[in-house]
Amino acid sequence: MTSDPFEAFKASQRQVWKSFAPLAQSTTPSAARLVHFAGVRPGQKVLDVGCGTGVVAISARRQGAVVTGVDLTPELLAVAKENATIAEVDDIVWKEGDVEELPFRDGEFDVVLSQFAHIFAPRPDIALKEMLRVLKRGGLIAFHTWPPELLFGRVFALVSRYMPPADPKPAPPSEWGNPTVVLQRLGTAARDVTFDRGVQLTSALSPQHYRHMIEQSGGPIVRLLQTLKDDPARLAQFRREYDEIVSQYFDRNVVRQDFLEIRAIKA
């Protein structure tokens, strides 16, 4: 069996995302929006890909769906289970797994969701093929992504400038925020593709406070800080550039993060 060329990259992803839980509060309202956008109904079998702390999965379960959550990072799954217990929805199935190799049967789900998660898979074609494989024909796929021209897309571009060249190189996550790219990736595998926009608001006392929070819990930034820990001058320069970007989306102690949402029917 051929080894995964991105094995080391995925191992790094597991490590840097395990501290994400504090940011989940910001993603909770948009999780409910994704569930509503997908039109989740009671009794539907729903898969939350890259479920993290379970905000989408639990929101879908509270709509009466039969829910499974899958994530690469076991520490986040532990938090998701705790959140489910608090919400009194202990019948959600949680599984550790990779979006590029989902541990489910063909056509097992009525709805497949992903909130800002599958975009970090290194090979979009494989990730999307897997998400569609486990979706039944006529089922619905829906996800949230970050447009390349707005806050997080610009941050992704900034981070990539400071990271050493990767071999093999994972696809940029912000490409998922380009509707043209999304349509190309879906191709003839999906129909009735719908795009919409939403906004996620995060409270912060200053752009620097926001950066400090992201440095503790935001996967790509955590990884970059590990890379620059022995180069304080370069780290300081990155922080100045980061703060400059964030300041353009900061107003009255709130950071505005616009996102793209997409839904489609499996052909």
XYZ file of C-alpha atoms in Angstrom, residues 51-246:
196
model
C -16.817 18.452 13.117
C -14.318 19.949 15.578
C -16.088 20.696 18.854
C -19.423 19.589 17.420
C -21.217 22.893 16.891
C -22.693 21.904 13.504
C -23.381 18.295 14.490
C -25.187 19.294 17.679
C -27.158 22.014 15.866
C -28.289 19.427 13.289
C -29.196 16.901 15.991
C -31.321 19.507 17.752
C -33.275 19.798 14.477
C -34.105 16.105 14.801
C -31.509 14.698 12.393
C -29.584 11.446 12.899
C -26.045 12.802 13.105
C -22.472 11.589 12.740
C -19.440 13.815 13.272
C -15.964 12.996 11.948
C -12.721 14.810 12.673
C -8.985 14.265 12.302
C -8.207 15.489 15.823
C -9.156 13.285 18.808
C -8.825 16.135 21.320
C -11.589 18.051 19.517
C -13.798 14.962 19.387
C -13.474 14.719 23.177
C -14.759 18.297 23.471
C -17.564 17.526 20.997
C -18.702 14.579 23.136
C -18.700 16.810 26.210
C -20.727 19.465 24.375
C -23.215 16.823 23.255
C -23.628 15.627 26.828
C -24.301 19.166 28.015
C -26.860 19.611 25.221
C -28.454 16.271 26.178
C -27.962 14.759 22.709
C -25.787 11.786 23.562
C -26.840 9.741 20.524
C -24.552 11.548 18.051
C -21.916 9.200 16.623
C -18.369 10.614 16.779
C -15.571 9.117 14.687
C -11.920 9.944 14.156
C -11.263 10.116 10.440
C -9.734 11.880 7.457
C -11.894 13.720 4.905
C -9.662 12.259 2.190
C -10.586 8.753 3.359
C -13.947 8.886 5.104
C -14.771 5.748 7.139
C -18.306 5.386 5.778
C -20.177 3.442 3.115
C -21.143 4.819 -0.297
C -24.401 6.773 -0.187
C -24.752 6.489 3.585
C -25.950 10.067 4.256
C -28.794 12.340 3.159
C -26.814 15.511 3.955
C -23.075 16.198 4.192
C -21.985 19.427 5.914
C -18.632 21.105 6.562
C -18.060 24.402 8.330
C -14.663 25.852 7.330
C -13.141 22.365 7.755
C -12.704 20.389 4.527
C -10.959 23.426 3.023
C -7.825 22.447 4.952
C -7.563 19.059 3.248
C -4.405 19.116 1.106
C -6.096 17.645 -2.007
C -9.490 19.239 -2.729
C -10.353 16.784 -5.496
C -9.967 13.792 -3.167
C -11.781 15.490 -0.266
C -14.745 16.473 -2.419
C -14.898 13.061 -4.096
C -15.072 11.436 -0.660
C -17.753 13.813 0.618
C -19.858 13.084 -2.459
C -19.167 9.343 -2.295
C -20.775 8.995 1.144
C -23.735 11.164 0.069
C -26.695 9.429 -1.521
C -27.795 10.412 -5.032
C -30.114 13.381 -4.722
C -28.631 14.193 -1.316
C -27.427 17.646 -0.346
C -23.895 18.881 0.335
C -23.422 22.273 2.012
C -20.398 24.055 3.406
C -18.944 27.368 4.522
C -15.666 28.746 3.168
C -13.542 31.902 3.386
C -13.349 34.128 0.252
C -9.745 34.858 -0.810
C -10.285 38.634 -1.017
C -11.629 39.055 2.534
C -10.183 38.722 6.034
C -9.300 35.051 6.352
C -8.420 34.647 2.694
C -5.932 37.488 3.061
C -4.591 35.974 6.281
C -4.081 32.616 4.557
C -2.084 34.380 1.838
C -0.012 36.197 4.458
C 0.716 32.991 6.364
C 1.805 31.229 3.172
C 4.400 33.957 2.533
C 6.016 33.290 5.902
C 5.917 29.495 5.794
C 8.813 27.571 4.228
C 8.047 25.891 0.885
C 6.238 22.585 1.310
C 6.863 19.454 -0.733
C 4.314 18.283 -1.630
C 2.400 21.527 -1.416
C -1.202 21.422 -0.100
C -3.825 23.371 -2.015
C -4.536 26.856 -0.571
C -7.700 26.722 1.589
C -8.873 30.103 0.279
C -9.437 28.639 -3.203
C -12.605 27.113 -1.764
C -13.911 30.664 -1.317
C -13.872 31.354 -5.069
C -17.270 30.450 -6.628
C -15.658 29.764 -10.007
C -13.265 27.255 -8.437
C -16.098 25.644 -6.467
C -18.159 25.183 -9.635
C -15.160 23.683 -11.427
C -14.546 21.253 -8.575
C -18.170 20.178 -8.377
C -18.363 19.788 -12.148
C -21.044 17.364 -13.298
C -21.140 15.597 -9.912
C -23.621 18.142 -8.530
C -26.557 20.240 -9.695
C -28.602 23.192 -8.440
C -25.549 24.881 -6.910
C -26.497 27.843 -4.715
C -24.184 30.505 -3.279
C -24.886 32.946 -0.476
C -22.930 35.158 1.909
C -22.880 35.314 5.680
C -20.934 37.096 8.366
C -19.328 35.829 11.535
C -18.661 38.367 14.290
C -16.005 37.879 16.959
C -15.673 40.140 19.982
C -12.201 41.509 20.670
C -10.885 44.468 22.652
C -8.366 45.336 19.919
C -6.884 43.817 16.750
C -3.971 42.711 18.927
C -6.314 40.934 21.358
C -7.887 39.155 18.402
C -4.454 38.090 17.148
C -3.493 36.838 20.587
C -6.599 34.640 20.644
C -5.929 33.289 17.155
C -2.304 32.598 18.040
C -3.507 30.323 20.830
C -6.219 28.474 18.898
C -6.167 29.110 15.133
C -4.509 26.124 13.454
C -2.514 27.807 10.617
C -1.327 30.603 12.927
C -0.339 28.138 15.662
C 1.707 26.248 13.073
C 3.358 29.433 11.814
C 4.336 30.523 15.321
C 6.029 27.177 15.835
C 7.946 27.755 12.610
C 9.026 31.322 13.547
C 9.762 30.742 17.236
C 13.524 31.109 16.666
C 13.228 34.163 14.394
C 11.782 36.965 16.552
C 12.344 39.694 13.962
C 10.419 37.824 11.289
C 7.697 36.932 13.784
C 7.346 40.586 14.775
C 7.051 41.576 11.111
C 4.348 38.962 10.561
C 2.414 40.252 13.553
C 2.555 43.825 12.265
C 1.223 42.746 8.872
C -1.438 40.568 10.481
C -2.640 43.393 12.732
C -2.839 45.713 9.734
C -5.154 43.305 7.905
C -7.364 42.673 10.920
